[in-house]
């Protein structure tokens, strides 16, 4: 679009599944401006949404509650499951390329699912097809306009509610846009960690924006670490999903021994947190300077591997790893943020006019750990629910002024900022990662607090991202330190059991303090 408006009715920050689905819902109620910090299509590259038959509802509910380890909001999970069929049927109607076997859609079973309920497109991934369908639908609606490369820097408030946003536009000029309501659909925060499956985009911007505006942030200690991502120098940590282990892959340590039987009777298909911790342990005992373990598919039929895992096969081949013949070097990596901006069942936060959906939101669906493939589905269902609720916020807006041009800029990228980001990621990986201790987390908090003044007044996009990463890292570390037990994705060596009496509750961070509600 040419130039950004000074005012609109609704601002949606994010062009992933959550943002697009909300925008489609809002289009009937007023003007919707959808922002992305890069290209519209630059969102996460996920895989597959769940689709459950009606007779499977109880099982899906049970699987999700089990994964959530006591902290799921059952009503939120039920809403997800009840609305899923309708939301998915809509997307199927808008899309064209989901897998069929004759007239039926193809469902496959993921490792921790008790039934086959994941919908696939073109062999392995639905995400691009879902995104394509939502983008095309949103483009077809005349009240929706897109603003790519518009980086939101702050939420504006007045009289206790949201009044607009400020941003850096495509050319780095600051601008304010007045609106009735804002949806944060800004995705995850994986980049607070050194090793992550998340793209560069996952810098916790929604959490930073919401926290600074006074919204409640919760459950930040729960970060899901995927046990296996491709580990090669200067290669992004490509996710090697559960599908490889359900296909029959072995895990081998540095000495090429199959080690998982030592840790769990289910071996490689044990719960993924346990697999991740087993890998961490094997890497530690190897005493290697640059440790990793291997996934091994070489004993399986090459034709079957290529047919069942075409995307993984092609991705590894791009880095000269033929998964039918070579061992695949892997490490665990931060994958999904279970906490975030606290919302009710309609995406409402505690700040009037501010909504959140998708990975940046904490709706209560996931609890202490994620049930695989629920996140895309959550983005779809809760994106739509937030869009519907936001319609009620429509109010007359007042035009706000543009900030002076010289205040900020798009670059150049400051090497000092990159160095600070690396420090944050290293501290978080070493001391607030897969296995946590009080001493480690206290050390991390001290190191993060020392970085704070260097990051306090961001002037560029990257510096804003650094400030958001830093804030989210601190919130994770403080929440993890306060939760003196192990639960779901949060594992402490010094408190290795549940403590239901004290901690069957959600953490909420405000300022420096953490409360449990
Ligand atoms: C490798 C990988 C595999 C996955 N596989 C699965 C799977 O199989 N099943 C499943 O359910 N889930 C999966 N997930 C998780 C799932 O992809 C995400 O949870 C989901 O896509 C999040 O969608 P979203 O709409 O919340 O945000 P995203 O798709 O992450 O989009 C975020 C949007 O926010 C915008 N944005 C961010 N900050 C700003 C800012 N400051 N200003 C303006 N715009 C901003 C970005 O530009 C982008 O448009 C996977 C994730 C990864 C990384």
PDB file of N, CA, C and O in Angstrom, residues 4-7 153 156 163-167 173-179 397-405 407-408:
ATOM      1  N   UNK A   4       1.112   4.979   4.887  1.00  0.00           N
ATOM      2  CA  UNK A   4       0.249   4.357   5.885  1.00  0.00           C
ATOM      3  C   UNK A   4      -0.766   5.385   6.377  1.00  0.00           C
ATOM      4  O   UNK A   4      -0.452   6.573   6.474  1.00  0.00           O
ATOM      5  N   UNK A   5      -1.985   4.952   6.703  1.00  0.00           N
ATOM      6  CA  UNK A   5      -2.992   5.904   7.173  1.00  0.00           C
ATOM      7  C   UNK A   5      -2.654   6.414   8.575  1.00  0.00           C
ATOM      8  O   UNK A   5      -1.961   5.725   9.325  1.00  0.00           O
ATOM      9  N   UNK A   6      -3.143   7.587   8.936  1.00  0.00           N
ATOM     10  CA  UNK A   6      -2.932   8.098  10.293  1.00  0.00           C
ATOM     11  C   UNK A   6      -3.922   7.461  11.260  1.00  0.00           C
ATOM     12  O   UNK A   6      -3.722   7.474  12.466  1.00  0.00           O
ATOM     13  N   UNK A   7      -4.999   6.940  10.716  1.00  0.00           N
ATOM     14  CA  UNK A   7      -5.932   6.222  11.585  1.00  0.00           C
ATOM     15  C   UNK A   7      -6.656   5.130  10.817  1.00  0.00           C
ATOM     16  O   UNK A   7      -6.767   5.183   9.597  1.00  0.00           O
ATOM     17  N   UNK A 153       6.732  -0.472  17.181  1.00  0.00           N
ATOM     18  CA  UNK A 153       7.695  -0.213  18.258  1.00  0.00           C
ATOM     19  C   UNK A 153       7.028  -0.006  19.614  1.00  0.00           C
ATOM     20  O   UNK A 153       7.666  -0.174  20.644  1.00  0.00           O
ATOM     21  N   UNK A 156       0.176   2.543  21.980  1.00  0.00           N
ATOM     22  CA  UNK A 156      -0.186   3.834  22.570  1.00  0.00           C
ATOM     23  C   UNK A 156      -1.437   3.646  23.430  1.00  0.00           C
ATOM     24  O   UNK A 156      -2.365   2.936  23.038  1.00  0.00           O
ATOM     25  N   UNK A 163      -5.013   3.227  22.302  1.00  0.00           N
ATOM     26  CA  UNK A 163      -5.480   4.263  21.377  1.00  0.00           C
ATOM     27  C   UNK A 163      -4.792   4.158  20.013  1.00  0.00           C
ATOM     28  O   UNK A 163      -5.181   4.832  19.067  1.00  0.00           O
ATOM     29  N   UNK A 164      -3.755   3.342  19.929  1.00  0.00           N
ATOM     30  CA  UNK A 164      -3.066   3.223  18.640  1.00  0.00           C
ATOM     31  C   UNK A 164      -1.713   2.560  18.809  1.00  0.00           C
ATOM     32  O   UNK A 164      -1.427   1.959  19.858  1.00  0.00           O
ATOM     33  N   UNK A 165      -0.908   2.684  17.763  1.00  0.00           N
ATOM     34  CA  UNK A 165       0.439   2.091  17.820  1.00  0.00           C
ATOM     35  C   UNK A 165       1.444   3.086  17.256  1.00  0.00           C
ATOM     36  O   UNK A 165       1.081   4.002  16.521  1.00  0.00           O
ATOM     37  N   UNK A 166       2.702   2.901  17.599  1.00  0.00           N
ATOM     38  CA  UNK A 166       3.735   3.613  16.844  1.00  0.00           C
ATOM     39  C   UNK A 166       4.604   2.582  16.152  1.00  0.00           C
ATOM     40  O   UNK A 166       4.751   1.440  16.614  1.00  0.00           O
ATOM     41  N   UNK A 167       5.160   2.976  15.023  1.00  0.00           N
ATOM     42  CA  UNK A 167       5.915   2.024  14.211  1.00  0.00           C
ATOM     43  C   UNK A 167       7.018   2.726  13.448  1.00  0.00           C
ATOM     44  O   UNK A 167       7.060   3.964  13.361  1.00  0.00           O
ATOM     45  N   UNK A 173      10.924   5.577   8.841  1.00  0.00           N
ATOM     46  CA  UNK A 173      10.363   6.805   9.421  1.00  0.00           C
ATOM     47  C   UNK A 173       9.328   6.426  10.486  1.00  0.00           C
ATOM     48  O   UNK A 173       8.467   5.582  10.240  1.00  0.00           O
ATOM     49  N   UNK A 174       9.427   7.030  11.677  1.00  0.00           N
ATOM     50  CA  UNK A 174       8.440   6.716  12.708  1.00  0.00           C
ATOM     51  C   UNK A 174       7.074   7.316  12.417  1.00  0.00           C
ATOM     52  O   UNK A 174       6.989   8.413  11.853  1.00  0.00           O
ATOM     53  N   UNK A 175       6.053   6.608  12.801  1.00  0.00           N
ATOM     54  CA  UNK A 175       4.695   7.084  12.563  1.00  0.00           C
ATOM     55  C   UNK A 175       3.779   6.518  13.626  1.00  0.00           C
ATOM     56  O   UNK A 175       4.054   5.452  14.181  1.00  0.00           O
ATOM     57  N   UNK A 176       2.709   7.262  13.890  1.00  0.00           N
ATOM     58  CA  UNK A 176       1.704   6.727  14.804  1.00  0.00           C
ATOM     59  C   UNK A 176       0.414   6.485  14.038  1.00  0.00           C
ATOM     60  O   UNK A 176       0.098   7.230  13.106  1.00  0.00           O
ATOM     61  N   UNK A 177      -0.299   5.447  14.419  1.00  0.00           N
ATOM     62  CA  UNK A 177      -1.593   5.156  13.795  1.00  0.00           C
ATOM     63  C   UNK A 177      -2.625   4.996  14.908  1.00  0.00           C
ATOM     64  O   UNK A 177      -2.450   4.177  15.813  1.00  0.00           O
ATOM     65  N   UNK A 178      -3.659   5.788  14.847  1.00  0.00           N
ATOM     66  CA  UNK A 178      -4.729   5.687  15.851  1.00  0.00           C
ATOM     67  C   UNK A 178      -5.698   4.578  15.448  1.00  0.00           C
ATOM     68  O   UNK A 178      -5.932   4.359  14.252  1.00  0.00           O
ATOM     69  N   UNK A 179      -6.246   3.873  16.421  1.00  0.00           N
ATOM     70  CA  UNK A 179      -7.213   2.815  16.104  1.00  0.00           C
ATOM     71  C   UNK A 179      -8.045   2.487  17.344  1.00  0.00           C
ATOM     72  O   UNK A 179      -7.744   2.942  18.444  1.00  0.00           O
ATOM     73  N   UNK A 397     -12.019   7.164  16.324  1.00  0.00           N
ATOM     74  CA  UNK A 397     -10.599   7.333  16.675  1.00  0.00           C
ATOM     75  C   UNK A 397     -10.181   8.768  16.394  1.00  0.00           C
ATOM     76  O   UNK A 397     -10.793   9.445  15.574  1.00  0.00           O
ATOM     77  N   UNK A 398      -9.128   9.219  17.076  1.00  0.00           N
ATOM     78  CA  UNK A 398      -8.627  10.566  16.775  1.00  0.00           C
ATOM     79  C   UNK A 398      -7.267  10.444  16.107  1.00  0.00           C
ATOM     80  O   UNK A 398      -6.458   9.597  16.495  1.00  0.00           O
ATOM     81  N   UNK A 399      -7.036  11.271  15.107  1.00  0.00           N
ATOM     82  CA  UNK A 399      -5.772  11.218  14.387  1.00  0.00           C
ATOM     83  C   UNK A 399      -4.639  11.632  15.312  1.00  0.00           C
ATOM     84  O   UNK A 399      -4.760  12.590  16.066  1.00  0.00           O
ATOM     85  N   UNK A 400      -3.551  10.905  15.266  1.00  0.00           N
ATOM     86  CA  UNK A 400      -2.396  11.270  16.087  1.00  0.00           C
ATOM     87  C   UNK A 400      -1.299  11.836  15.194  1.00  0.00           C
ATOM     88  O   UNK A 400      -1.369  11.746  13.975  1.00  0.00           O
ATOM     89  N   UNK A 401      -0.300  12.407  15.791  1.00  0.00           N
ATOM     90  CA  UNK A 401       0.729  13.073  15.002  1.00  0.00           C
ATOM     91  C   UNK A 401       1.892  12.149  14.669  1.00  0.00           C
ATOM     92  O   UNK A 401       2.131  11.178  15.364  1.00  0.00           O
ATOM     93  N   UNK A 402       2.601  12.501  13.610  1.00  0.00           N
ATOM     94  CA  UNK A 402       3.775  11.726  13.234  1.00  0.00           C
ATOM     95  C   UNK A 402       4.974  12.222  14.038  1.00  0.00           C
ATOM     96  O   UNK A 402       5.144  13.419  14.240  1.00  0.00           O
ATOM     97  N   UNK A 403       5.793  11.313  14.479  1.00  0.00           N
ATOM     98  CA  UNK A 403       6.971  11.686  15.271  1.00  0.00           C
ATOM     99  C   UNK A 403       8.039  12.332  14.377  1.00  0.00           C
ATOM    100  O   UNK A 403       8.039  12.126  13.167  1.00  0.00           O
ATOM    101  N   UNK A 404       8.975  13.087  14.945  1.00  0.00           N
ATOM    102  CA  UNK A 404      10.018  13.685  14.125  1.00  0.00           C
ATOM    103  C   UNK A 404      10.829  12.620  13.384  1.00  0.00           C
ATOM    104  O   UNK A 404      11.106  11.557  13.921  1.00  0.00           O
ATOM    105  N   UNK A 405      11.191  12.947  12.132  1.00  0.00           N
ATOM    106  CA  UNK A 405      11.782  11.943  11.262  1.00  0.00           C
ATOM    107  C   UNK A 405      13.119  11.392  11.743  1.00  0.00           C
ATOM    108  O   UNK A 405      13.442  10.245  11.483  1.00  0.00           O
ATOM    109  N   UNK A 407      14.211  10.656  14.617  1.00  0.00           N
ATOM    110  CA  UNK A 407      14.290   9.974  15.904  1.00  0.00           C
ATOM    111  C   UNK A 407      14.845   8.549  15.819  1.00  0.00           C
ATOM    112  O   UNK A 407      15.569   8.114  16.673  1.00  0.00           O
ATOM    113  N   UNK A 408      14.482   7.836  14.799  1.00  0.00           N
ATOM    114  CA  UNK A 408      14.892   6.435  14.685  1.00  0.00           C
ATOM    115  C   UNK A 408      15.439   6.201  13.276  1.00  0.00           C
ATOM    116  O   UNK A 408      15.376   7.051  12.418  1.00  0.00           O
TER     117      UNK A 408
END
